[in-house]
Amino acid sequence: MSLEIEATDVIKIILQFCKENGLNESFNTIQNECQVSLNTVDSLENFVSDINAGRWDVVLPTVAQLKLPRSKLEDLYEQIVLEMVELREIDTARAMLRQTQVFQRMKADDPERYIRLEHLCGRTFFDAREVYGGSTKEKRRAAIAHSLSQEVSMVPPSRLMALIGQALKWQQGQGLLPPGVAFDLFRGQAQGQRDEVEMYPTQQEYEVKFAAKSHPECARYSPDGQLLVTGSLDGFIEVWDSATGRLKKDLGYQAEEMFMMHEEAVLACNFSRDSELLVSGSQDGRIKVWKIRTGQCLRRFDRAHAQGITCVSMSKDGTQVLSGSFDGTVRVHGLKSGKMLKEMRGHTSFVNDAIFSADGSQVISASSDATVRVWDGKTCECLQAFRPPQTASGGEVSINSVHLFPQNQDQLVVCNRSPTVYLMTMQGLVVKSFASGKREGGDFVACAVSPRGEYIYCLGEDATLYCFGVASGKLEHVMPVHEKGPIGMAHHPHRNLVASWAEEGPLKCWKP
């Protein structure tokens, strides 16, 4: 059953926050603009007690922040004037009569009542029996206190902060928020460390070990930077803490060893933009979409492709899954319908990578047929097909991956199976090239681009990491990262962390 929350209640909570923090102008503006009044007191008992005791210096500031019916306000103000007259505080009584809004309205709408009070101020004596007409001052105060208490309510202090605190505790209880982390309330996520200056890695931060006969085939950092997900040869999908490399045991299903799984090797995985969903593709052509926090499989595409899935990604709005396959096709699947929506045919060999353009209107794919193709996202028409410069041997050089260049998203970083990586336009023009200088045994198998596009990292078949400075165009650092069988690499979204994995087993995370 869904709870309905009144908009006026939300405004009241904001008004309370303004009141408690002395934001009086904001309080008055919101109250007047929204026509919603807070009408709360810190203590109802004290409010009633102050009226019964005639502590008007305390009562009036409290009442000034309340929206009360006119008749009840007039009764209160009239009582205060009568008591001022009784105490012979005639100047105070006259000032209230002539300067307050309550009495100005009374003078216009109920002149007899107003004139009676003016006459009392001019008298030299005060007759309580005549003024209160058979009642008493104490009874009048009690009646006013009761009447006003019906218009106000008492709520616990700091409701806004209390509700936020409760929500964060619930999120922690559900495993949505790791305990003991700072939380960025505005962004809606735990505060991740951010590296201000981009630097290439030089040393190992940690390594993630896998079962004896398994190894990671794919890995991705979540866009919020909190998680690292791996897909393995044995079909397991595991979620790790990106900072420590430890398995996320605060995810209940992982704590109980109930992992997300495919029947065959998981070759590709990727996150939705909000880091809530994970899409994975396996050797048998299946795609699954998971809810990370629960491990629940939200959607299966059992016949997504005729052969193994090589790459997957989600559209910006999270409604579509883009995939490429060994079957040579690029396809778009609908998350809601569970059906294939579009197919792009034209590659003559494996599709190794497929991504959406920055605005989502185009699809860019890379293939073992040595071409990059740019497709219209709506019509599936091939708008452009181009090849990076080929090696002297003249054979078709397989393209491993394409990446949008952060500094200019109309440009692509194109990594093919050669010792050179290219920065190219969408029309196929080479803007810049970065070569390792190694003539044999150093062809690149994978590539990653730093978040701000200052570095391009390539993993060579020699299990070496090559770090290119984009501005300088030079190879700035070389580092061996595995023994043998390098497979892939990924870059953290806002830290100087690079993950690499190979057939030899562990995934390794590297830092400056």
XYZ file of C-alpha atoms in Angstrom:
512
model
C 0.000 0.000 0.000
C 1.452 3.360 -1.011
C 1.477 6.282 1.406
C 0.156 9.610 0.243
C 1.920 12.686 1.546
C 0.130 16.028 1.495
C 2.050 18.867 -0.135
C 0.980 21.158 2.721
C 2.716 18.855 5.224
C 5.973 19.135 3.271
C 5.672 22.941 3.291
C 5.020 22.891 7.047
C 8.191 20.877 7.638
C 10.167 23.442 5.600
C 8.496 26.271 7.555
C 9.500 24.637 10.826
C 13.107 24.377 9.608
C 13.072 28.104 8.684
C 11.570 29.054 12.048
C 14.048 27.010 14.089
C 17.014 28.385 12.178
C 15.965 32.043 12.357
C 15.200 32.340 8.641
C 12.353 34.742 9.307
C 12.152 36.370 5.866
C 12.075 32.971 4.195
C 9.473 31.797 6.720
C 7.155 34.735 5.996
C 7.651 34.536 2.226
C 6.863 30.810 2.057
C 3.892 31.168 4.404
C 2.402 34.041 2.398
C 3.148 32.597 -1.030
C 1.856 29.103 -0.279
C -0.986 30.215 1.984
C 0.060 27.468 4.376
C 0.613 28.318 8.013
C 2.748 26.391 10.432
C 0.559 26.959 13.512
C 2.785 24.996 15.825
C 4.161 25.779 19.240
C 7.132 24.224 20.963
C 4.978 23.276 23.944
C 1.193 23.435 24.051
C 1.248 23.236 27.836
C 3.555 26.257 28.109
C 1.496 28.181 25.534
C -1.721 27.675 27.535
C 0.086 28.368 30.803
C 1.511 31.663 29.480
C -1.989 32.861 28.444
C -3.520 31.838 31.800
C -0.761 33.684 33.648
C -1.039 36.781 31.437
C 2.565 36.571 30.211
C 1.731 38.648 27.163
C 5.359 39.527 26.398
C 5.857 35.794 25.676
C 2.448 35.122 24.094
C 2.481 37.940 21.498
C 5.726 36.933 19.665
C 4.425 33.334 19.498
C 1.038 34.437 18.158
C 2.716 36.674 15.556
C 3.983 33.499 13.792
C 0.575 31.798 13.783
C -2.344 32.109 11.391
C -5.378 32.414 13.672
C -9.056 33.153 12.986
C -9.743 36.854 13.182
C -12.365 36.537 15.917
C -9.991 34.668 18.219
C -7.194 37.153 17.592
C -9.534 40.017 18.442
C -10.560 38.316 21.701
C -6.898 37.894 22.661
C -5.864 41.445 21.774
C -8.949 42.881 23.505
C -8.047 41.001 26.686
C -4.495 42.345 26.587
C -5.758 45.943 26.184
C -8.220 45.501 29.072
C -5.428 44.266 31.329
C -3.157 47.148 30.280
C -5.947 49.574 31.224
C -6.424 47.803 34.575
C -2.701 48.166 35.278
C -2.983 51.857 34.210
C -0.556 51.194 31.308
C -2.694 53.558 29.256
C 0.010 54.529 26.735
C 0.695 50.850 25.929
C -3.047 50.141 25.579
C -3.537 53.125 23.251
C -0.477 52.172 21.165
C -1.917 48.698 20.636
C -5.342 50.081 19.716
C -3.985 52.536 17.187
C -1.021 50.681 15.702
C -1.894 46.986 15.386
C -3.582 45.495 12.341
C -6.069 43.568 14.484
C -7.549 46.729 15.941
C -7.474 48.603 12.623
C -9.723 45.907 11.166
C -11.940 45.998 14.264
C -12.270 49.779 13.954
C -13.482 49.389 10.358
C -15.776 46.378 10.844
C -16.913 46.599 14.466
C -16.629 50.296 15.426
C -18.768 49.979 18.589
C -16.424 47.411 20.113
C -13.408 49.512 19.197
C -14.887 52.759 20.584
C -15.718 50.980 23.881
C -12.047 50.134 24.293
C -11.017 53.719 23.448
C -13.431 55.015 26.112
C -11.988 52.637 28.711
C -8.536 54.109 28.018
C -9.909 57.584 28.765
C -11.457 56.659 32.125
C -9.788 57.377 35.415
C -11.037 54.164 37.016
C -11.445 50.482 36.076
C -14.541 48.499 37.071
C -13.795 44.775 36.561
C -17.460 43.744 37.091
C -18.625 46.142 34.421
C -15.802 45.248 32.000
C -16.043 41.465 32.344
C -19.858 41.383 32.709
C -20.272 38.806 35.431
C -17.109 36.882 34.476
C -13.562 37.341 35.738
C -10.163 38.097 34.244
C -8.969 34.540 35.011
C -12.036 32.964 33.350
C -11.570 35.145 30.259
C -7.903 34.133 30.040
C -8.832 30.451 30.417
C -11.473 30.742 27.686
C -9.008 32.430 25.324
C -6.292 29.839 26.126
C -8.692 26.981 25.363
C -9.907 28.649 22.182
C -6.374 29.269 20.846
C -5.141 25.802 21.846
C -7.658 24.361 19.375
C -5.900 26.223 16.530
C -2.336 25.151 17.189
C -0.531 21.846 17.372
C 2.669 20.690 18.947
C 5.147 18.773 16.838
C 8.569 17.396 17.787
C 11.416 19.771 16.976
C 13.615 19.423 13.863
C 11.190 17.240 11.892
C 13.087 17.746 8.630
C 16.386 16.515 10.029
C 14.665 13.700 11.936
C 12.914 12.431 8.791
C 16.133 12.574 6.770
C 17.921 10.703 9.547
C 15.211 8.026 9.600
C 15.366 7.681 5.808
C 19.151 7.221 5.883
C 18.855 4.613 8.682
C 16.282 2.733 6.615
C 18.606 2.856 3.597
C 21.410 1.455 5.727
C 19.084 -1.279 6.998
C 18.211 -2.193 3.421
C 21.862 -2.284 2.403
C 21.408 0.766 0.187
C 23.975 2.766 2.114
C 27.149 1.334 3.647
C 27.314 2.026 7.407
C 29.809 4.586 8.614
C 30.093 6.612 5.421
C 29.526 10.310 4.897
C 26.410 10.964 2.844
C 26.000 13.699 0.255
C 22.345 14.551 0.796
C 22.105 16.836 -2.219
C 23.546 14.311 -4.664
C 21.661 11.476 -2.998
C 24.697 9.260 -2.584
C 27.534 8.435 -0.236
C 30.355 10.895 -0.537
C 32.935 9.255 -2.748
C 36.499 10.438 -2.706
C 37.284 12.512 -5.788
C 40.747 13.036 -7.184
C 41.204 16.617 -8.322
C 44.294 15.992 -10.444
C 44.461 13.144 -12.941
C 47.557 10.950 -12.578
C 48.557 7.667 -14.130
C 48.845 4.582 -11.895
C 52.229 3.314 -10.721
C 51.461 0.755 -7.996
C 48.945 -1.882 -6.985
C 46.139 -0.851 -4.603
C 44.563 -4.299 -4.128
C 43.718 -7.491 -5.953
C 40.496 -9.483 -6.114
C 40.908 -13.256 -6.223
C 38.576 -15.723 -7.930
C 37.916 -19.454 -7.781
C 40.768 -21.713 -8.911
C 39.434 -22.473 -12.390
C 37.780 -19.093 -12.984
C 38.758 -15.540 -13.825
C 36.947 -12.273 -14.625
C 35.876 -11.808 -18.232
C 34.464 -8.302 -17.654
C 34.366 -5.618 -14.960
C 32.807 -2.182 -14.496
C 32.858 0.580 -11.908
C 29.459 2.030 -11.011
C 28.903 5.650 -12.137
C 28.707 6.765 -8.477
C 32.130 5.193 -7.900
C 31.027 3.030 -4.969
C 30.995 -0.388 -6.606
C 33.100 -2.599 -8.843
C 31.205 -5.435 -10.537
C 32.854 -8.446 -12.161
C 31.465 -11.116 -14.466
C 33.360 -14.405 -14.488
C 34.095 -17.436 -16.618
C 31.998 -19.568 -14.236
C 28.886 -17.388 -14.746
C 29.059 -15.573 -11.391
C 28.464 -11.818 -11.098
C 29.999 -10.332 -7.971
C 29.819 -6.858 -6.442
C 32.912 -5.474 -4.694
C 33.671 -2.322 -2.727
C 35.598 -0.208 -5.229
C 37.773 1.364 -2.512
C 38.869 -1.834 -0.731
C 38.271 -4.645 -3.218
C 36.276 -6.539 -0.609
C 33.048 -8.372 -1.431
C 30.004 -6.228 -0.556
C 28.555 -8.249 2.326
C 26.102 -5.454 3.156
C 24.199 -6.700 0.101
C 22.081 -9.377 1.762
C 22.105 -11.806 -1.150
C 25.915 -11.802 -1.314
C 26.189 -12.256 2.451
C 24.057 -15.403 1.985
C 26.161 -16.445 -1.052
C 23.165 -16.103 -3.386
C 24.980 -14.411 -6.253
C 23.639 -12.985 -9.491
C 24.407 -15.610 -12.139
C 24.329 -16.724 -15.765
C 24.407 -20.329 -16.975
C 27.563 -19.617 -18.992
C 30.524 -17.227 -18.887
C 29.602 -13.553 -18.325
C 31.392 -11.646 -21.093
C 29.925 -8.136 -20.662
C 28.361 -5.957 -17.955
C 27.432 -2.336 -17.471
C 25.494 -0.035 -15.140
C 22.515 2.234 -15.537
C 23.317 5.901 -15.110
C 21.963 6.000 -11.521
C 24.041 2.927 -10.490
C 20.837 1.110 -9.485
C 20.633 -1.417 -12.335
C 23.181 -3.764 -13.856
C 22.924 -5.319 -17.307
C 24.962 -8.440 -18.083
C 25.505 -10.570 -21.181
C 26.791 -14.128 -21.458
C 28.461 -16.583 -23.830
C 25.099 -18.197 -24.716
C 23.587 -14.972 -26.119
C 21.476 -14.141 -23.059
C 21.122 -10.720 -21.445
C 19.864 -10.142 -17.900
C 19.006 -6.909 -16.097
C 19.474 -6.868 -12.314
C 18.590 -4.627 -9.400
C 21.943 -4.297 -7.678
C 20.628 -3.720 -4.160
C 18.478 -6.850 -4.066
C 20.141 -9.107 -6.629
C 16.743 -9.538 -8.278
C 16.649 -10.277 -12.008
C 14.209 -7.705 -13.388
C 14.340 -8.763 -17.047
C 15.750 -11.615 -19.142
C 16.396 -11.590 -22.874
C 16.944 -15.305 -23.484
C 17.506 -14.953 -27.218
C 19.102 -11.521 -27.322
C 21.654 -12.755 -29.885
C 22.424 -15.976 -31.729
C 25.952 -16.041 -30.295
C 27.822 -14.696 -27.274
C 27.314 -11.133 -26.042
C 30.475 -9.018 -26.326
C 29.222 -5.674 -24.978
C 26.190 -4.168 -23.220
C 25.172 -0.661 -22.148
C 22.023 1.155 -21.062
C 20.455 4.267 -22.542
C 20.600 7.443 -20.470
C 16.951 7.121 -19.439
C 17.445 3.477 -18.462
C 14.689 2.166 -20.753
C 16.813 0.455 -23.416
C 19.704 -2.004 -23.526
C 22.270 -1.802 -26.328
C 24.215 -4.951 -27.149
C 26.793 -6.300 -29.575
C 27.615 -9.915 -30.295
C 29.836 -12.445 -31.984
C 26.906 -12.853 -34.422
C 27.939 -9.529 -36.063
C 24.821 -7.559 -35.113
C 24.107 -4.578 -32.870
C 20.705 -4.649 -31.186
C 18.553 -2.436 -28.965
C 16.189 -4.129 -26.506
C 13.282 -2.589 -24.588
C 13.484 -3.028 -20.833
C 9.733 -2.633 -20.419
C 8.611 -4.807 -23.342
C 11.343 -7.410 -22.997
C 11.645 -7.443 -26.781
C 14.222 -6.503 -29.388
C 13.351 -3.032 -30.690
C 16.055 -2.454 -33.314
C 18.783 -4.276 -35.159
C 21.787 -2.829 -36.975
C 23.354 -5.078 -39.595
C 26.425 -4.347 -41.692
C 29.484 -5.638 -39.869
C 31.020 -8.707 -41.473
C 32.620 -10.071 -38.311
C 32.270 -9.971 -34.505
C 30.968 -6.754 -32.941
C 33.406 -6.112 -30.080
C 31.949 -2.872 -28.721
C 28.836 -0.710 -29.102
C 28.043 2.560 -27.321
C 25.482 5.360 -27.478
C 26.597 8.812 -28.627
C 26.599 11.580 -25.991
C 23.041 12.708 -26.841
C 21.802 9.145 -27.334
C 20.705 9.755 -30.928
C 23.374 7.567 -32.516
C 25.043 4.232 -31.894
C 28.757 3.670 -32.519
C 30.050 0.123 -32.990
C 33.475 -1.466 -33.415
C 34.123 -4.789 -35.087
C 36.696 -7.427 -35.903
C 36.055 -6.484 -39.559
C 38.370 -3.497 -38.852
C 35.594 -0.880 -39.122
C 33.864 1.572 -36.845
C 30.262 2.256 -37.834
C 28.016 5.136 -36.776
C 24.281 4.313 -36.881
C 21.148 6.427 -36.695
C 19.527 5.411 -33.404
C 16.003 5.696 -34.815
C 16.218 4.398 -38.386
C 19.179 1.994 -37.848
C 20.728 3.427 -41.024
C 24.526 3.288 -41.179
C 25.555 6.956 -41.365
C 29.292 6.406 -41.457
C 31.763 3.526 -41.722
C 35.510 4.080 -41.352
C 38.744 2.337 -40.507
C 41.630 3.582 -38.428
C 44.947 3.542 -40.334
C 45.952 -0.077 -41.033
C 49.286 -1.686 -40.256
C 51.875 -2.264 -42.934
C 51.067 -5.991 -43.025
C 47.806 -5.098 -44.787
C 45.605 -7.564 -42.853
C 42.322 -6.405 -41.342
C 43.048 -5.298 -37.797
C 40.287 -6.059 -35.326
C 38.943 -3.071 -33.366
C 38.679 -3.824 -29.634
C 36.732 -0.820 -28.398
C 35.498 2.731 -28.959
C 35.144 5.398 -26.287
C 33.611 8.876 -26.290
C 36.418 11.378 -25.671
C 35.555 13.393 -22.503
C 37.082 16.631 -23.776
C 35.088 16.562 -27.031
C 32.245 14.079 -27.274
C 32.115 14.385 -31.049
C 35.441 12.566 -31.046
C 36.227 8.913 -30.384
C 39.124 7.031 -28.881
C 39.515 3.985 -31.133
C 41.585 1.054 -29.891
C 42.469 -1.685 -32.390
C 44.693 -4.723 -32.200
C 47.871 -2.798 -32.951
C 50.453 -0.894 -30.885
C 48.724 2.411 -31.758
C 45.522 3.949 -30.372
C 43.720 6.745 -32.250
C 41.699 9.845 -31.424
C 39.275 10.239 -34.349
C 36.279 12.280 -35.451
C 32.869 10.704 -36.054
C 33.666 11.028 -39.781
C 36.804 8.896 -39.464
C 39.495 11.590 -39.536
C 42.500 10.979 -37.282
C 42.968 13.848 -34.802
C 45.883 12.291 -32.940
C 47.598 8.936 -32.632
C 49.444 7.403 -29.688
C 51.979 4.655 -30.368
C 53.774 2.406 -27.891
C 56.735 2.006 -30.228
C 56.790 -1.747 -29.634
C 57.000 -3.529 -32.976
C 56.092 -7.087 -31.978
C 54.085 -8.713 -29.198
C 52.666 -5.475 -27.840
C 49.373 -5.101 -29.711
C 46.619 -3.570 -27.571
C 43.758 -5.798 -26.368
C 41.875 -3.224 -24.275
C 41.675 0.495 -23.603
C 40.304 2.945 -21.016
C 40.121 6.733 -20.947
C 40.537 8.806 -17.772
C 37.379 10.682 -16.652
C 38.591 14.102 -17.845
C 40.332 12.697 -20.911
C 43.863 13.636 -19.871
C 45.159 10.069 -20.172
C 44.491 7.109 -22.453
C 45.437 3.709 -21.020
C 46.023 0.649 -23.193
C 46.524 -2.930 -22.080
C 48.929 -4.771 -24.366
C 48.963 -8.470 -25.244
C 52.319 -8.468 -23.411
C 50.317 -7.867 -20.169
C 51.767 -4.363 -19.951
C 49.863 -1.147 -19.208
C 50.747 1.750 -21.528
C 49.853 5.243 -20.247
C 49.580 8.005 -22.871
C 49.321 11.716 -22.023
C 46.728 13.242 -24.352
C 48.128 16.789 -24.225
C 51.717 15.696 -24.828
C 50.787 12.891 -27.223
C 53.566 10.861 -25.612
C 53.864 7.538 -23.843
C 54.350 8.735 -20.255
C 54.514 5.479 -18.309
C 54.807 1.734 -18.929
C 54.070 -0.873 -16.285
C 53.722 -4.691 -16.313
C 50.377 -5.601 -14.713
C 49.879 -9.351 -15.282
C 51.813 -12.508 -15.971
C 49.907 -13.606 -19.083
C 46.580 -13.639 -20.910
C 45.449 -9.998 -20.421
C 41.717 -9.510 -21.102
C 40.457 -6.075 -20.171
C 40.567 -2.920 -18.096
C 38.271 -0.259 -16.575
C 38.761 3.216 -15.105
C 37.075 4.528 -11.956
C 34.609 7.391 -12.762
C 36.266 10.020 -10.542
C 39.376 8.556 -8.946
C 42.785 7.666 -10.335
C 42.088 3.941 -10.098
C 42.462 1.518 -12.995
C 41.343 -2.115 -12.826
C 42.858 -4.770 -15.086
C 42.159 -8.495 -15.390
C 43.624 -11.485 -17.161
C 43.254 -15.229 -17.624
C 45.810 -15.844 -14.888
C 43.138 -15.144 -12.233
C 42.996 -12.077 -10.000
C 41.664 -8.656 -10.929
C 44.152 -5.986 -9.964
C 43.452 -2.365 -9.062
C 46.192 0.185 -9.700
C 46.748 3.649 -8.210
C 49.292 6.487 -8.616
